[in-house]
Short mmCIF file of N, CA and C and ligand atoms in Angstrom, two decimals:
data_model
loop_
_atom_site.label_atom_id
_atom_site.label_comp_id
_atom_site.label_asym_id
_atom_site.label_seq_id
_atom_site.Cartn_x
_atom_site.Cartn_y
_atom_site.Cartn_z
N MET A 1 5.82 21.59 86.34
CA MET A 1 5.48 23.01 86.55
C MET A 1 4.10 23.11 87.19
N SER A 2 3.91 24.04 88.10
CA SER A 2 2.66 24.13 88.86
C SER A 2 1.47 24.54 88.00
N PRO A 3 0.36 23.83 88.09
CA PRO A 3 -0.85 24.23 87.37
C PRO A 3 -1.76 25.12 88.21
N ASP A 4 -1.26 25.65 89.33
CA ASP A 4 -2.11 26.37 90.29
C ASP A 4 -2.95 27.47 89.65
N HIS A 5 -2.37 28.18 88.72
CA HIS A 5 -3.08 29.32 88.15
C HIS A 5 -4.31 28.88 87.36
N HIS A 6 -4.27 27.67 86.81
CA HIS A 6 -5.44 27.18 86.09
C HIS A 6 -6.58 26.88 87.05
N ALA A 7 -6.26 26.39 88.22
CA ALA A 7 -7.31 26.03 89.17
C ALA A 7 -8.07 27.26 89.65
N LYS A 8 -7.41 28.41 89.70
CA LYS A 8 -8.02 29.60 90.30
C LYS A 8 -8.38 30.69 89.29
N SER A 9 -7.93 30.55 88.04
CA SER A 9 -8.08 31.66 87.09
C SER A 9 -9.55 31.93 86.78
N SER A 10 -9.85 33.21 86.51
CA SER A 10 -11.22 33.59 86.15
C SER A 10 -11.16 34.67 85.07
N THR A 11 -12.06 34.56 84.10
CA THR A 11 -12.09 35.60 83.06
C THR A 11 -12.45 36.96 83.67
N ALA A 12 -13.06 36.95 84.86
CA ALA A 12 -13.39 38.23 85.52
C ALA A 12 -12.11 39.00 85.88
N ASP A 13 -10.99 38.29 85.97
CA ASP A 13 -9.72 38.95 86.30
C ASP A 13 -9.00 39.50 85.06
N CYS A 14 -9.55 39.23 83.88
CA CYS A 14 -8.99 39.84 82.66
C CYS A 14 -9.57 41.25 82.59
N ARG A 15 -8.71 42.23 82.46
CA ARG A 15 -9.26 43.59 82.53
C ARG A 15 -8.63 44.51 81.51
N LEU A 16 -9.43 45.47 81.10
CA LEU A 16 -8.96 46.49 80.17
C LEU A 16 -8.21 47.56 80.94
N ILE A 17 -7.09 47.95 80.40
CA ILE A 17 -6.22 48.92 81.07
C ILE A 17 -5.99 50.10 80.13
N GLU A 18 -6.26 51.27 80.65
CA GLU A 18 -6.02 52.49 79.89
C GLU A 18 -4.53 52.82 79.98
N LEU A 19 -3.87 52.89 78.84
CA LEU A 19 -2.44 53.21 78.85
C LEU A 19 -2.26 54.72 78.74
N GLU A 20 -1.21 55.17 79.39
CA GLU A 20 -0.94 56.61 79.39
C GLU A 20 -0.79 57.11 77.96
N ARG A 21 -1.37 58.26 77.68
CA ARG A 21 -1.23 58.81 76.32
C ARG A 21 -0.96 60.30 76.37
N PHE A 22 -0.12 60.71 75.45
CA PHE A 22 0.22 62.12 75.32
C PHE A 22 -0.18 62.55 73.92
N GLY A 23 -1.19 63.39 73.84
CA GLY A 23 -1.67 63.82 72.53
C GLY A 23 -1.23 65.23 72.21
N SER A 24 -1.08 65.50 70.94
CA SER A 24 -0.81 66.86 70.49
C SER A 24 -1.37 66.95 69.07
N LEU A 25 -1.29 68.08 68.49
CA LEU A 25 -1.76 68.25 67.12
C LEU A 25 -0.95 67.39 66.16
N GLU A 26 0.26 66.99 66.60
CA GLU A 26 1.14 66.20 65.73
C GLU A 26 0.98 64.70 65.96
N GLY A 27 0.02 64.31 66.78
CA GLY A 27 -0.19 62.88 66.99
C GLY A 27 -0.23 62.50 68.46
N THR A 28 -0.23 61.21 68.72
CA THR A 28 -0.39 60.71 70.08
C THR A 28 0.69 59.69 70.38
N LEU A 29 1.21 59.73 71.59
CA LEU A 29 2.22 58.79 72.07
C LEU A 29 1.67 58.08 73.30
N SER A 30 1.78 56.75 73.31
CA SER A 30 1.43 56.00 74.52
C SER A 30 2.68 55.30 75.04
N VAL A 31 2.72 55.09 76.35
CA VAL A 31 3.92 54.52 76.97
C VAL A 31 3.53 53.59 78.11
N VAL A 32 4.30 52.51 78.24
CA VAL A 32 4.22 51.63 79.41
C VAL A 32 5.64 51.50 79.94
N GLU A 33 5.83 51.76 81.22
CA GLU A 33 7.18 51.69 81.80
C GLU A 33 7.12 50.83 83.06
N ASN A 34 8.08 49.94 83.18
CA ASN A 34 8.16 49.13 84.40
C ASN A 34 8.36 50.01 85.62
N GLY A 35 7.86 49.54 86.76
CA GLY A 35 8.05 50.30 87.99
C GLY A 35 6.75 50.40 88.74
N ALA A 36 6.82 51.08 89.86
CA ALA A 36 5.67 51.15 90.77
C ALA A 36 4.45 51.76 90.10
N ASP A 37 4.63 52.63 89.13
CA ASP A 37 3.49 53.29 88.49
C ASP A 37 2.95 52.53 87.30
N SER A 38 3.53 51.37 86.99
CA SER A 38 3.03 50.62 85.84
C SER A 38 1.59 50.18 86.07
N PRO A 39 0.72 50.36 85.08
CA PRO A 39 -0.67 49.93 85.26
C PRO A 39 -0.84 48.42 85.14
N LEU A 40 0.21 47.71 84.76
CA LEU A 40 0.08 46.27 84.49
C LEU A 40 0.19 45.43 85.76
N GLY A 41 0.94 45.87 86.74
CA GLY A 41 1.12 45.09 87.96
C GLY A 41 2.16 44.00 87.82
N TYR A 42 2.87 43.98 86.72
CA TYR A 42 4.00 43.06 86.55
C TYR A 42 5.05 43.75 85.68
N GLU A 43 6.26 43.24 85.73
CA GLU A 43 7.34 43.80 84.92
C GLU A 43 7.32 43.16 83.53
N VAL A 44 7.47 43.95 82.52
CA VAL A 44 7.49 43.43 81.14
C VAL A 44 8.91 42.99 80.79
N ARG A 45 9.03 41.70 80.40
CA ARG A 45 10.35 41.18 80.03
C ARG A 45 10.43 40.77 78.56
N ARG A 46 9.29 40.83 77.88
CA ARG A 46 9.27 40.38 76.48
C ARG A 46 8.15 41.12 75.76
N VAL A 47 8.43 41.55 74.55
CA VAL A 47 7.42 42.18 73.70
C VAL A 47 7.39 41.43 72.38
N PHE A 48 6.21 41.04 71.93
CA PHE A 48 6.10 40.48 70.58
C PHE A 48 4.84 41.02 69.92
N TYR A 49 4.81 40.94 68.61
CA TYR A 49 3.63 41.45 67.91
C TYR A 49 3.36 40.61 66.68
N VAL A 50 2.09 40.59 66.33
CA VAL A 50 1.59 39.74 65.26
C VAL A 50 1.01 40.66 64.18
N PHE A 51 1.46 40.49 62.97
CA PHE A 51 1.00 41.34 61.87
C PHE A 51 0.87 40.49 60.61
N ASP A 52 0.40 41.07 59.52
CA ASP A 52 0.14 40.32 58.27
C ASP A 52 -0.83 39.18 58.51
N THR A 53 -1.74 39.35 59.45
CA THR A 53 -2.69 38.29 59.76
C THR A 53 -3.75 38.24 58.66
N PRO A 54 -3.91 37.10 57.99
CA PRO A 54 -4.88 37.05 56.89
C PRO A 54 -6.32 37.07 57.41
N ALA A 55 -7.21 37.55 56.57
CA ALA A 55 -8.64 37.57 56.94
C ALA A 55 -9.08 36.15 57.30
N GLY A 56 -9.85 36.03 58.35
CA GLY A 56 -10.38 34.73 58.74
C GLY A 56 -9.46 33.92 59.63
N ALA A 57 -8.26 34.42 59.90
CA ALA A 57 -7.32 33.65 60.73
C ALA A 57 -7.75 33.63 62.19
N THR A 58 -7.43 32.54 62.86
CA THR A 58 -7.58 32.44 64.31
C THR A 58 -6.20 32.19 64.89
N ARG A 59 -5.82 33.00 65.86
CA ARG A 59 -4.50 32.83 66.50
C ARG A 59 -4.70 32.56 67.99
N GLY A 60 -3.59 32.37 68.68
CA GLY A 60 -3.68 32.02 70.09
C GLY A 60 -4.01 30.53 70.18
N GLY A 61 -5.06 30.23 70.95
CA GLY A 61 -5.38 28.81 71.13
C GLY A 61 -4.42 28.19 72.11
N HIS A 62 -4.26 28.86 73.25
CA HIS A 62 -3.40 28.33 74.31
C HIS A 62 -3.68 29.10 75.61
N SER A 63 -3.17 28.55 76.70
CA SER A 63 -3.13 29.28 77.97
C SER A 63 -1.70 29.23 78.47
N HIS A 64 -1.43 30.01 79.50
CA HIS A 64 -0.10 30.02 80.11
C HIS A 64 -0.21 29.52 81.55
N ARG A 65 0.77 28.75 81.95
CA ARG A 65 0.79 28.29 83.34
C ARG A 65 1.16 29.43 84.28
N LEU A 66 2.03 30.32 83.84
CA LEU A 66 2.57 31.34 84.74
C LEU A 66 2.52 32.77 84.19
N ASP A 67 2.58 32.90 82.88
CA ASP A 67 2.82 34.21 82.27
C ASP A 67 1.59 35.11 82.28
N HIS A 68 1.78 36.36 82.71
CA HIS A 68 0.79 37.41 82.46
C HIS A 68 1.10 38.04 81.11
N GLU A 69 0.07 38.33 80.35
CA GLU A 69 0.28 39.05 79.09
C GLU A 69 -0.78 40.13 78.94
N THR A 70 -0.38 41.23 78.33
CA THR A 70 -1.32 42.30 78.01
C THR A 70 -1.31 42.51 76.51
N LEU A 71 -2.48 42.41 75.88
CA LEU A 71 -2.60 42.56 74.44
C LEU A 71 -3.06 43.96 74.10
N VAL A 72 -2.49 44.51 73.03
CA VAL A 72 -2.84 45.85 72.58
C VAL A 72 -3.04 45.80 71.06
N ALA A 73 -4.15 46.37 70.59
CA ALA A 73 -4.34 46.51 69.14
C ALA A 73 -3.59 47.77 68.71
N LEU A 74 -2.34 47.59 68.33
CA LEU A 74 -1.53 48.76 67.93
C LEU A 74 -2.09 49.40 66.68
N ALA A 75 -2.66 48.58 65.81
CA ALA A 75 -3.33 49.08 64.60
C ALA A 75 -4.51 48.17 64.33
N GLY A 76 -5.57 48.73 63.77
CA GLY A 76 -6.73 47.94 63.41
C GLY A 76 -7.45 47.37 64.62
N SER A 77 -8.07 46.23 64.42
CA SER A 77 -8.90 45.65 65.49
C SER A 77 -8.90 44.13 65.40
N PHE A 78 -9.25 43.51 66.51
CA PHE A 78 -9.45 42.06 66.56
C PHE A 78 -10.21 41.75 67.85
N ASP A 79 -10.75 40.55 67.91
CA ASP A 79 -11.48 40.09 69.09
C ASP A 79 -10.65 39.07 69.84
N VAL A 80 -10.73 39.09 71.15
CA VAL A 80 -10.07 38.09 72.00
C VAL A 80 -11.17 37.31 72.71
N LEU A 81 -11.12 35.98 72.60
CA LEU A 81 -12.06 35.12 73.31
C LEU A 81 -11.34 34.54 74.52
N LEU A 82 -11.92 34.75 75.70
CA LEU A 82 -11.29 34.37 76.96
C LEU A 82 -12.09 33.26 77.62
N ASP A 83 -11.42 32.21 78.03
CA ASP A 83 -12.09 31.03 78.59
C ASP A 83 -11.30 30.59 79.83
N ASP A 84 -12.00 30.50 80.96
CA ASP A 84 -11.31 30.06 82.19
C ASP A 84 -11.60 28.60 82.52
N GLY A 85 -12.32 27.92 81.62
CA GLY A 85 -12.58 26.50 81.82
C GLY A 85 -13.76 26.21 82.73
N SER A 86 -14.48 27.25 83.13
CA SER A 86 -15.61 27.05 84.05
C SER A 86 -16.83 26.50 83.33
N GLY A 87 -16.80 26.53 82.01
CA GLY A 87 -17.93 26.03 81.24
C GLY A 87 -18.99 27.08 81.00
N ARG A 88 -18.72 28.32 81.40
CA ARG A 88 -19.70 29.40 81.20
C ARG A 88 -19.67 29.94 79.77
N GLY A 89 -18.74 29.47 78.97
CA GLY A 89 -18.61 29.99 77.61
C GLY A 89 -17.64 31.14 77.60
N PRO A 90 -17.01 31.38 76.46
CA PRO A 90 -15.95 32.39 76.43
C PRO A 90 -16.49 33.82 76.55
N ARG A 91 -15.67 34.66 77.12
CA ARG A 91 -15.95 36.11 77.17
C ARG A 91 -15.24 36.74 75.98
N ARG A 92 -15.95 37.56 75.22
CA ARG A 92 -15.36 38.19 74.04
C ARG A 92 -15.03 39.65 74.35
N VAL A 93 -13.80 40.05 74.04
CA VAL A 93 -13.38 41.43 74.21
C VAL A 93 -12.83 41.91 72.87
N SER A 94 -13.35 43.03 72.38
CA SER A 94 -12.86 43.61 71.13
C SER A 94 -11.84 44.68 71.45
N LEU A 95 -10.71 44.60 70.78
CA LEU A 95 -9.67 45.62 70.97
C LEU A 95 -9.52 46.42 69.68
N ASN A 96 -9.51 47.72 69.81
CA ASN A 96 -9.36 48.57 68.62
C ASN A 96 -8.76 49.93 68.94
N ARG A 97 -8.18 50.07 70.15
CA ARG A 97 -7.57 51.35 70.52
C ARG A 97 -6.13 51.11 70.93
N PRO A 98 -5.18 51.84 70.31
CA PRO A 98 -3.76 51.60 70.62
C PRO A 98 -3.35 51.99 72.04
N ASN A 99 -4.21 52.69 72.75
CA ASN A 99 -3.86 53.04 74.13
C ASN A 99 -4.68 52.25 75.14
N GLU A 100 -5.19 51.09 74.70
CA GLU A 100 -5.95 50.24 75.61
C GLU A 100 -5.35 48.84 75.59
N GLY A 101 -5.07 48.29 76.77
CA GLY A 101 -4.51 46.94 76.87
C GLY A 101 -5.50 46.00 77.52
N LEU A 102 -5.47 44.74 77.10
CA LEU A 102 -6.27 43.71 77.76
C LEU A 102 -5.32 42.82 78.54
N LEU A 103 -5.37 42.92 79.86
CA LEU A 103 -4.49 42.13 80.71
C LEU A 103 -5.09 40.74 80.91
N ILE A 104 -4.32 39.72 80.58
CA ILE A 104 -4.78 38.33 80.72
C ILE A 104 -3.86 37.62 81.71
N PRO A 105 -4.37 37.26 82.88
CA PRO A 105 -3.55 36.53 83.86
C PRO A 105 -3.32 35.10 83.38
N PRO A 106 -2.41 34.38 84.03
CA PRO A 106 -2.19 32.98 83.65
C PRO A 106 -3.44 32.13 83.89
N GLY A 107 -3.52 31.02 83.16
CA GLY A 107 -4.63 30.09 83.36
C GLY A 107 -5.86 30.41 82.54
N ILE A 108 -5.74 31.31 81.57
CA ILE A 108 -6.88 31.69 80.73
C ILE A 108 -6.59 31.25 79.29
N TRP A 109 -7.49 30.45 78.73
CA TRP A 109 -7.36 30.05 77.33
C TRP A 109 -7.81 31.22 76.46
N ARG A 110 -6.95 31.64 75.52
CA ARG A 110 -7.31 32.78 74.68
C ARG A 110 -7.15 32.43 73.21
N THR A 111 -8.13 32.90 72.43
CA THR A 111 -7.99 32.86 70.98
C THR A 111 -8.29 34.25 70.45
N MET A 112 -7.65 34.59 69.35
CA MET A 112 -7.88 35.88 68.70
C MET A 112 -8.45 35.64 67.31
N GLU A 113 -9.46 36.44 66.95
CA GLU A 113 -10.10 36.28 65.63
C GLU A 113 -10.65 37.62 65.18
N ASN A 114 -11.26 37.63 64.02
CA ASN A 114 -11.84 38.87 63.44
C ASN A 114 -10.78 39.95 63.26
N PHE A 115 -9.61 39.58 62.81
CA PHE A 115 -8.56 40.57 62.58
C PHE A 115 -8.94 41.46 61.39
N SER A 116 -8.85 42.75 61.58
CA SER A 116 -9.08 43.66 60.45
C SER A 116 -7.82 43.70 59.58
N ALA A 117 -7.99 44.14 58.34
CA ALA A 117 -6.84 44.26 57.45
C ALA A 117 -5.83 45.25 58.05
N GLY A 118 -4.58 44.88 58.05
CA GLY A 118 -3.53 45.77 58.56
C GLY A 118 -3.42 45.80 60.07
N SER A 119 -4.10 44.91 60.76
CA SER A 119 -4.06 44.96 62.22
C SER A 119 -2.70 44.50 62.75
N VAL A 120 -2.34 45.06 63.88
CA VAL A 120 -1.12 44.66 64.59
C VAL A 120 -1.49 44.40 66.04
N CYS A 121 -1.22 43.18 66.50
CA CYS A 121 -1.51 42.79 67.88
C CYS A 121 -0.19 42.71 68.63
N MET A 122 0.01 43.59 69.61
CA MET A 122 1.22 43.57 70.43
C MET A 122 0.92 42.91 71.77
N ALA A 123 1.88 42.12 72.27
CA ALA A 123 1.75 41.52 73.59
C ALA A 123 2.91 41.96 74.46
N LEU A 124 2.58 42.38 75.67
CA LEU A 124 3.57 42.73 76.69
C LEU A 124 3.58 41.59 77.69
N ALA A 125 4.65 40.81 77.69
CA ALA A 125 4.68 39.57 78.48
C ALA A 125 5.58 39.72 79.70
N GLU A 126 5.16 39.03 80.75
CA GLU A 126 5.91 39.08 82.01
C GLU A 126 7.18 38.22 81.95
N LEU A 127 7.11 37.11 81.19
CA LEU A 127 8.18 36.12 81.26
C LEU A 127 8.87 35.94 79.91
N PRO A 128 10.12 35.48 79.93
CA PRO A 128 10.78 35.09 78.68
C PRO A 128 10.03 33.93 78.03
N TYR A 129 10.23 33.77 76.73
CA TYR A 129 9.55 32.69 76.01
C TYR A 129 10.01 31.34 76.54
N ASP A 130 9.03 30.49 76.88
CA ASP A 130 9.33 29.15 77.38
C ASP A 130 8.17 28.24 76.97
N GLU A 131 8.41 27.41 75.98
CA GLU A 131 7.32 26.58 75.45
C GLU A 131 6.72 25.68 76.54
N ASP A 132 7.51 25.28 77.54
CA ASP A 132 6.99 24.42 78.61
C ASP A 132 5.95 25.12 79.49
N GLU A 133 5.92 26.42 79.38
CA GLU A 133 5.03 27.22 80.20
C GLU A 133 3.66 27.38 79.52
N TYR A 134 3.56 26.93 78.26
CA TYR A 134 2.31 26.99 77.49
C TYR A 134 1.48 25.73 77.72
N VAL A 135 0.18 25.88 77.69
CA VAL A 135 -0.73 24.74 77.52
C VAL A 135 -1.39 24.95 76.16
N ARG A 136 -1.11 24.07 75.21
CA ARG A 136 -1.64 24.23 73.85
C ARG A 136 -2.70 23.18 73.52
N ASP A 137 -2.91 22.27 74.43
CA ASP A 137 -3.88 21.19 74.22
C ASP A 137 -5.13 21.51 75.04
N TYR A 138 -6.28 21.71 74.35
CA TYR A 138 -7.48 22.13 75.09
C TYR A 138 -7.94 21.06 76.08
N ASP A 139 -7.72 19.79 75.76
CA ASP A 139 -8.09 18.74 76.72
C ASP A 139 -7.26 18.84 78.00
N GLU A 140 -5.98 19.18 77.84
CA GLU A 140 -5.15 19.38 79.04
C GLU A 140 -5.64 20.59 79.83
N PHE A 141 -6.01 21.66 79.10
CA PHE A 141 -6.57 22.84 79.77
C PHE A 141 -7.82 22.46 80.58
N LEU A 142 -8.68 21.63 79.98
CA LEU A 142 -9.89 21.21 80.69
C LEU A 142 -9.54 20.39 81.92
N ARG A 143 -8.51 19.57 81.82
CA ARG A 143 -8.09 18.79 83.01
C ARG A 143 -7.59 19.72 84.11
N LEU A 144 -6.82 20.74 83.71
CA LEU A 144 -6.23 21.65 84.71
C LEU A 144 -7.28 22.53 85.38
N THR A 145 -8.42 22.72 84.70
CA THR A 145 -9.47 23.61 85.24
C THR A 145 -10.68 22.81 85.72
N ALA A 146 -10.54 21.51 85.82
CA ALA A 146 -11.70 20.63 86.09
C ALA A 146 -12.40 20.99 87.40
N ALA A 147 -11.65 21.48 88.38
CA ALA A 147 -12.25 21.77 89.69
C ALA A 147 -13.30 22.86 89.61
N LYS A 148 -13.31 23.66 88.56
CA LYS A 148 -14.27 24.77 88.45
C LYS A 148 -15.63 24.33 87.93
N ARG A 149 -15.73 23.10 87.43
CA ARG A 149 -16.99 22.71 86.78
C ARG A 149 -17.79 21.74 87.66
P1 TYD B 201 2.34 31.13 68.79
O1 TYD B 201 2.39 31.14 70.28
O2 TYD B 201 1.82 29.86 68.16
O3 TYD B 201 1.51 32.36 68.24
P2 TYD B 201 -0.05 32.75 68.47
O4 TYD B 201 -0.41 32.36 69.86
O5 TYD B 201 -0.14 34.22 68.21
O6 TYD B 201 -0.88 32.03 67.46
O7 TYD B 201 3.81 31.44 68.25
C1 TYD B 201 4.13 31.34 66.86
C2 TYD B 201 5.59 30.94 66.74
O8 TYD B 201 6.44 31.93 67.28
C3 TYD B 201 5.89 29.64 67.46
O9 TYD B 201 6.74 28.87 66.62
C4 TYD B 201 6.68 30.06 68.68
C5 TYD B 201 7.32 31.37 68.24
N1 TYD B 201 7.51 32.31 69.34
C6 TYD B 201 8.77 32.58 69.83
O10 TYD B 201 9.78 32.01 69.36
N2 TYD B 201 8.94 33.50 70.85
C7 TYD B 201 7.88 34.13 71.38
O11 TYD B 201 8.06 34.98 72.31
C8 TYD B 201 6.57 33.85 70.90
C9 TYD B 201 5.36 34.52 71.48
C10 TYD B 201 6.42 32.93 69.88
#
């Protein structure tokens, strides 16, 4: 599988996206819909979410060769640490708004930490689940991004 995205990826390309929201006195609704007006720039083919995360847990700890993912704090809050392998140190982004997404392109090592009690982390993924598309070994990630250092 091509490692191209690791060679070119940059944490500067990870961006916060304001999701459409409809508010009323009875509450707020946010929506993401595939199509030309999608703020994500890719079609969502998979949705997963992480909940019951114990205090002090660290999740993630991988990069994707191909997959774009957008993370949303549906409830509570957590921090995302983004690393492109350039050696500049990770960029930290805190998520705590259900209508805000953090778009992470392929080739970015991400870990999530500082989960608040009751937090729910939703991911909107471009691709179906494929373990071969993951890089879970940080040494391999460093090899794939070596040209940046
Ligand atoms: P994992 O990627 O380790 O979670 P995180 O990055 O949040 O720490 O996934 C946990 C488990 O769930 C692992 O056994 C793979 C499985 N899984 C699926 O079967 N399908 C999926 O779409 C995802 C994201 C994970």
